[in-house]
């Protein structure tokens, strides 16, 4: 059995493989068949993510390519994915900071045109997503309002980084 030191308490912990709810990104993401540090001493369970940047790109692409209207959690994730603050993101999508805050807190619905603009801004600002523009455009043609928006879980295979919504 593989062992590693716990990042929380420093004690020896075992390495297990299983599914992990990746709540840290603020979206319903499930990492499938991923190695995890499981500390019996303090109860911490943490995933071992060999390519965190690659994983973030996959999540961002899955969000912008999902056929339903964006919700506040998704907008917040995309803004943070780009590494920009609220003021800068507001300028990028030509809205005031208050509107962005209301969107991110699900206090105001995101209009159809704003939804599409956010997607294009994110794809354009991310060099990694720009390389997938053709794939994005095919998905873009499938966008619908999905009223009410469906919040489904994004499942990502930890080895291949392939995803599906369930």
mmCIF file of C-alpha atoms in Angstrom:
data_model
loop_
_atom_site.group_PDB
_atom_site.id
_atom_site.type_symbol
_atom_site.label_atom_id
_atom_site.label_comp_id
_atom_site.label_asym_id
_atom_site.label_seq_id
_atom_site.Cartn_x
_atom_site.Cartn_y
_atom_site.Cartn_z
ATOM 1 C CA UNK A 1 0.000 0.000 0.000
ATOM 2 C CA UNK A 2 1.335 3.407 -1.003
ATOM 3 C CA UNK A 3 1.694 6.030 1.708
ATOM 4 C CA UNK A 4 2.324 9.751 1.784
ATOM 5 C CA UNK A 5 2.445 12.511 4.393
ATOM 6 C CA UNK A 6 -0.835 14.295 5.043
ATOM 7 C CA UNK A 7 -0.725 17.951 3.940
ATOM 8 C CA UNK A 8 -2.930 18.886 6.895
ATOM 9 C CA UNK A 9 -1.320 17.178 9.912
ATOM 10 C CA UNK A 10 1.929 15.777 8.478
ATOM 11 C CA UNK A 11 1.202 12.230 9.676
ATOM 12 C CA UNK A 12 1.482 9.199 7.423
ATOM 13 C CA UNK A 13 -1.564 8.639 5.252
ATOM 14 C CA UNK A 14 -2.489 5.953 2.769
ATOM 15 C CA UNK A 15 -3.080 6.504 -0.935
ATOM 16 C CA UNK A 16 -6.448 5.294 -2.171
ATOM 17 C CA UNK A 17 -8.115 5.447 -5.573
ATOM 18 C CA UNK A 18 -11.723 6.475 -5.981
ATOM 19 C CA UNK A 19 -14.060 9.260 -6.969
ATOM 20 C CA UNK A 20 -13.613 12.706 -5.415
ATOM 21 C CA UNK A 21 -16.069 15.610 -5.274
ATOM 22 C CA UNK A 22 -13.907 18.544 -6.342
ATOM 23 C CA UNK A 23 -15.914 21.207 -4.495
ATOM 24 C CA UNK A 24 -12.880 23.499 -4.401
ATOM 25 C CA UNK A 25 -13.791 24.941 -7.827
ATOM 26 C CA UNK A 26 -17.288 25.995 -6.744
ATOM 27 C CA UNK A 27 -19.031 23.778 -9.290
ATOM 28 C CA UNK A 28 -20.431 20.238 -9.113
ATOM 29 C CA UNK A 29 -17.343 18.398 -10.392
ATOM 30 C CA UNK A 30 -16.593 14.741 -9.736
ATOM 31 C CA UNK A 31 -13.072 13.487 -10.426
ATOM 32 C CA UNK A 32 -13.347 9.844 -11.398
ATOM 33 C CA UNK A 33 -10.817 7.187 -10.350
ATOM 34 C CA UNK A 34 -8.309 9.604 -8.876
ATOM 35 C CA UNK A 35 -5.616 8.869 -6.313
ATOM 36 C CA UNK A 36 -6.262 10.532 -2.957
ATOM 37 C CA UNK A 37 -4.333 11.012 0.265
ATOM 38 C CA UNK A 38 -6.588 9.536 2.976
ATOM 39 C CA UNK A 39 -5.440 10.469 6.495
ATOM 40 C CA UNK A 40 -7.040 8.422 9.255
ATOM 41 C CA UNK A 41 -5.333 10.641 11.854
ATOM 42 C CA UNK A 42 -7.088 13.930 11.019
ATOM 43 C CA UNK A 43 -9.746 12.768 8.532
ATOM 44 C CA UNK A 44 -8.394 14.763 5.591
ATOM 45 C CA UNK A 45 -8.968 13.364 2.116
ATOM 46 C CA UNK A 46 -7.238 15.230 -0.716
ATOM 47 C CA UNK A 47 -6.924 14.375 -4.397
ATOM 48 C CA UNK A 48 -3.541 13.960 -6.041
ATOM 49 C CA UNK A 49 -3.929 16.014 -9.219
ATOM 50 C CA UNK A 50 -0.954 15.499 -11.538
ATOM 51 C CA UNK A 51 -2.010 18.184 -14.059
ATOM 52 C CA UNK A 52 -4.009 20.868 -12.237
ATOM 53 C CA UNK A 53 -3.715 23.370 -15.108
ATOM 54 C CA UNK A 54 -4.961 20.785 -17.586
ATOM 55 C CA UNK A 55 -7.857 19.971 -15.285
ATOM 56 C CA UNK A 56 -8.827 23.663 -14.987
ATOM 57 C CA UNK A 57 -8.780 24.015 -18.791
ATOM 58 C CA UNK A 58 -11.056 20.985 -19.138
ATOM 59 C CA UNK A 59 -13.513 22.380 -16.583
ATOM 60 C CA UNK A 60 -13.496 25.808 -18.257
ATOM 61 C CA UNK A 61 -14.081 24.286 -21.691
ATOM 62 C CA UNK A 62 -16.880 22.094 -20.348
ATOM 63 C CA UNK A 63 -18.569 25.175 -18.852
ATOM 64 C CA UNK A 64 -18.329 27.384 -21.959
ATOM 65 C CA UNK A 65 -19.365 24.503 -24.237
ATOM 66 C CA UNK A 66 -22.306 23.347 -22.092
ATOM 67 C CA UNK A 67 -25.529 23.966 -24.026
ATOM 68 C CA UNK A 68 -27.455 25.630 -21.173
ATOM 69 C CA UNK A 69 -27.363 29.227 -20.034
ATOM 70 C CA UNK A 70 -24.563 30.060 -17.591
ATOM 71 C CA UNK A 71 -25.398 30.479 -13.928
ATOM 72 C CA UNK A 72 -23.645 32.601 -11.319
ATOM 73 C CA UNK A 73 -21.320 29.880 -10.048
ATOM 74 C CA UNK A 74 -20.163 29.196 -13.595
ATOM 75 C CA UNK A 75 -19.522 32.890 -14.290
ATOM 76 C CA UNK A 76 -17.526 33.177 -11.057
ATOM 77 C CA UNK A 77 -15.504 30.077 -11.971
ATOM 78 C CA UNK A 78 -14.772 31.425 -15.475
ATOM 79 C CA UNK A 79 -13.703 34.811 -14.104
ATOM 80 C CA UNK A 80 -11.355 33.165 -11.625
ATOM 81 C CA UNK A 81 -10.118 30.780 -14.310
ATOM 82 C CA UNK A 82 -9.019 33.821 -16.304
ATOM 83 C CA UNK A 83 -7.331 35.162 -13.173
ATOM 84 C CA UNK A 84 -9.091 38.507 -13.247
ATOM 85 C CA UNK A 85 -10.937 40.466 -10.612
ATOM 86 C CA UNK A 86 -14.493 41.668 -10.786
ATOM 87 C CA UNK A 87 -13.603 45.143 -12.061
ATOM 88 C CA UNK A 88 -11.536 43.828 -14.967
ATOM 89 C CA UNK A 89 -14.063 41.135 -15.898
ATOM 90 C CA UNK A 90 -16.886 43.689 -15.788
ATOM 91 C CA UNK A 91 -14.989 45.832 -18.292
ATOM 92 C CA UNK A 92 -14.338 42.834 -20.544
ATOM 93 C CA UNK A 93 -18.067 42.089 -20.830
ATOM 94 C CA UNK A 94 -19.106 45.779 -20.736
ATOM 95 C CA UNK A 95 -21.228 45.745 -17.596
ATOM 96 C CA UNK A 96 -20.962 47.465 -14.229
ATOM 97 C CA UNK A 97 -19.423 45.688 -11.250
ATOM 98 C CA UNK A 98 -22.779 45.557 -9.425
ATOM 99 C CA UNK A 99 -24.374 43.593 -12.263
ATOM 100 C CA UNK A 100 -21.507 41.094 -12.232
ATOM 101 C CA UNK A 101 -21.918 40.652 -8.485
ATOM 102 C CA UNK A 102 -25.648 40.029 -8.909
ATOM 103 C CA UNK A 103 -24.944 37.480 -11.648
ATOM 104 C CA UNK A 104 -22.328 35.645 -9.597
ATOM 105 C CA UNK A 105 -24.658 35.506 -6.593
ATOM 106 C CA UNK A 106 -27.629 34.357 -8.728
ATOM 107 C CA UNK A 107 -29.577 37.497 -7.820
ATOM 108 C CA UNK A 108 -30.035 38.551 -11.444
ATOM 109 C CA UNK A 109 -30.474 36.412 -14.525
ATOM 110 C CA UNK A 110 -27.785 36.618 -17.188
ATOM 111 C CA UNK A 111 -29.224 37.738 -20.510
ATOM 112 C CA UNK A 112 -28.785 35.655 -23.636
ATOM 113 C CA UNK A 113 -26.374 38.103 -25.314
ATOM 114 C CA UNK A 114 -24.299 38.538 -22.146
ATOM 115 C CA UNK A 115 -24.110 34.773 -21.734
ATOM 116 C CA UNK A 116 -22.714 34.369 -25.223
ATOM 117 C CA UNK A 117 -20.317 37.291 -24.820
ATOM 118 C CA UNK A 118 -18.907 35.786 -21.608
ATOM 119 C CA UNK A 119 -18.230 32.511 -23.421
ATOM 120 C CA UNK A 120 -16.434 34.248 -26.288
ATOM 121 C CA UNK A 121 -14.405 36.448 -23.944
ATOM 122 C CA UNK A 122 -13.254 33.417 -21.938
ATOM 123 C CA UNK A 123 -12.326 31.407 -25.037
ATOM 124 C CA UNK A 124 -10.510 34.421 -26.517
ATOM 125 C CA UNK A 125 -8.607 35.325 -23.322
ATOM 126 C CA UNK A 126 -7.418 31.761 -22.644
ATOM 127 C CA UNK A 127 -4.632 30.607 -24.940
ATOM 128 C CA UNK A 128 -5.468 26.999 -24.051
ATOM 129 C CA UNK A 129 -9.140 27.362 -24.936
ATOM 130 C CA UNK A 130 -8.373 29.316 -28.111
ATOM 131 C CA UNK A 131 -6.717 26.178 -29.498
ATOM 132 C CA UNK A 132 -10.133 24.487 -29.273
ATOM 133 C CA UNK A 133 -12.088 27.216 -31.092
ATOM 134 C CA UNK A 134 -13.444 24.863 -33.778
ATOM 135 C CA UNK A 135 -14.704 22.407 -31.170
ATOM 136 C CA UNK A 136 -16.177 25.334 -29.202
ATOM 137 C CA UNK A 137 -17.984 26.714 -32.265
ATOM 138 C CA UNK A 138 -19.658 23.348 -32.890
ATOM 139 C CA UNK A 139 -20.866 23.318 -29.293
ATOM 140 C CA UNK A 140 -21.856 26.999 -29.528
ATOM 141 C CA UNK A 141 -24.383 26.150 -32.220
ATOM 142 C CA UNK A 142 -26.123 23.852 -29.713
ATOM 143 C CA UNK A 143 -26.674 26.542 -27.051
ATOM 144 C CA UNK A 144 -30.194 26.762 -25.696
ATOM 145 C CA UNK A 145 -31.805 28.665 -22.878
ATOM 146 C CA UNK A 146 -32.595 25.473 -20.905
ATOM 147 C CA UNK A 147 -35.165 27.323 -18.876
ATOM 148 C CA UNK A 148 -34.767 26.667 -16.007
ATOM 149 C CA UNK A 149 -31.031 26.023 -16.317
ATOM 150 C CA UNK A 150 -29.982 22.460 -15.529
ATOM 151 C CA UNK A 151 -27.300 22.073 -12.884
ATOM 152 C CA UNK A 152 -25.744 18.746 -13.684
ATOM 153 C CA UNK A 153 -22.595 17.207 -12.341
ATOM 154 C CA UNK A 154 -19.466 17.392 -14.466
ATOM 155 C CA UNK A 155 -17.614 14.075 -14.337
ATOM 156 C CA UNK A 156 -13.956 14.047 -15.383
ATOM 157 C CA UNK A 157 -11.795 10.987 -15.898
ATOM 158 C CA UNK A 158 -8.620 11.706 -13.931
ATOM 159 C CA UNK A 159 -6.364 9.869 -16.398
ATOM 160 C CA UNK A 160 -7.687 11.007 -19.779
ATOM 161 C CA UNK A 161 -9.251 14.344 -18.689
ATOM 162 C CA UNK A 162 -12.289 13.466 -20.794
ATOM 163 C CA UNK A 163 -15.545 14.786 -19.398
ATOM 164 C CA UNK A 164 -19.275 14.229 -19.477
ATOM 165 C CA UNK A 165 -22.263 15.747 -17.740
ATOM 166 C CA UNK A 166 -24.404 13.398 -15.709
#
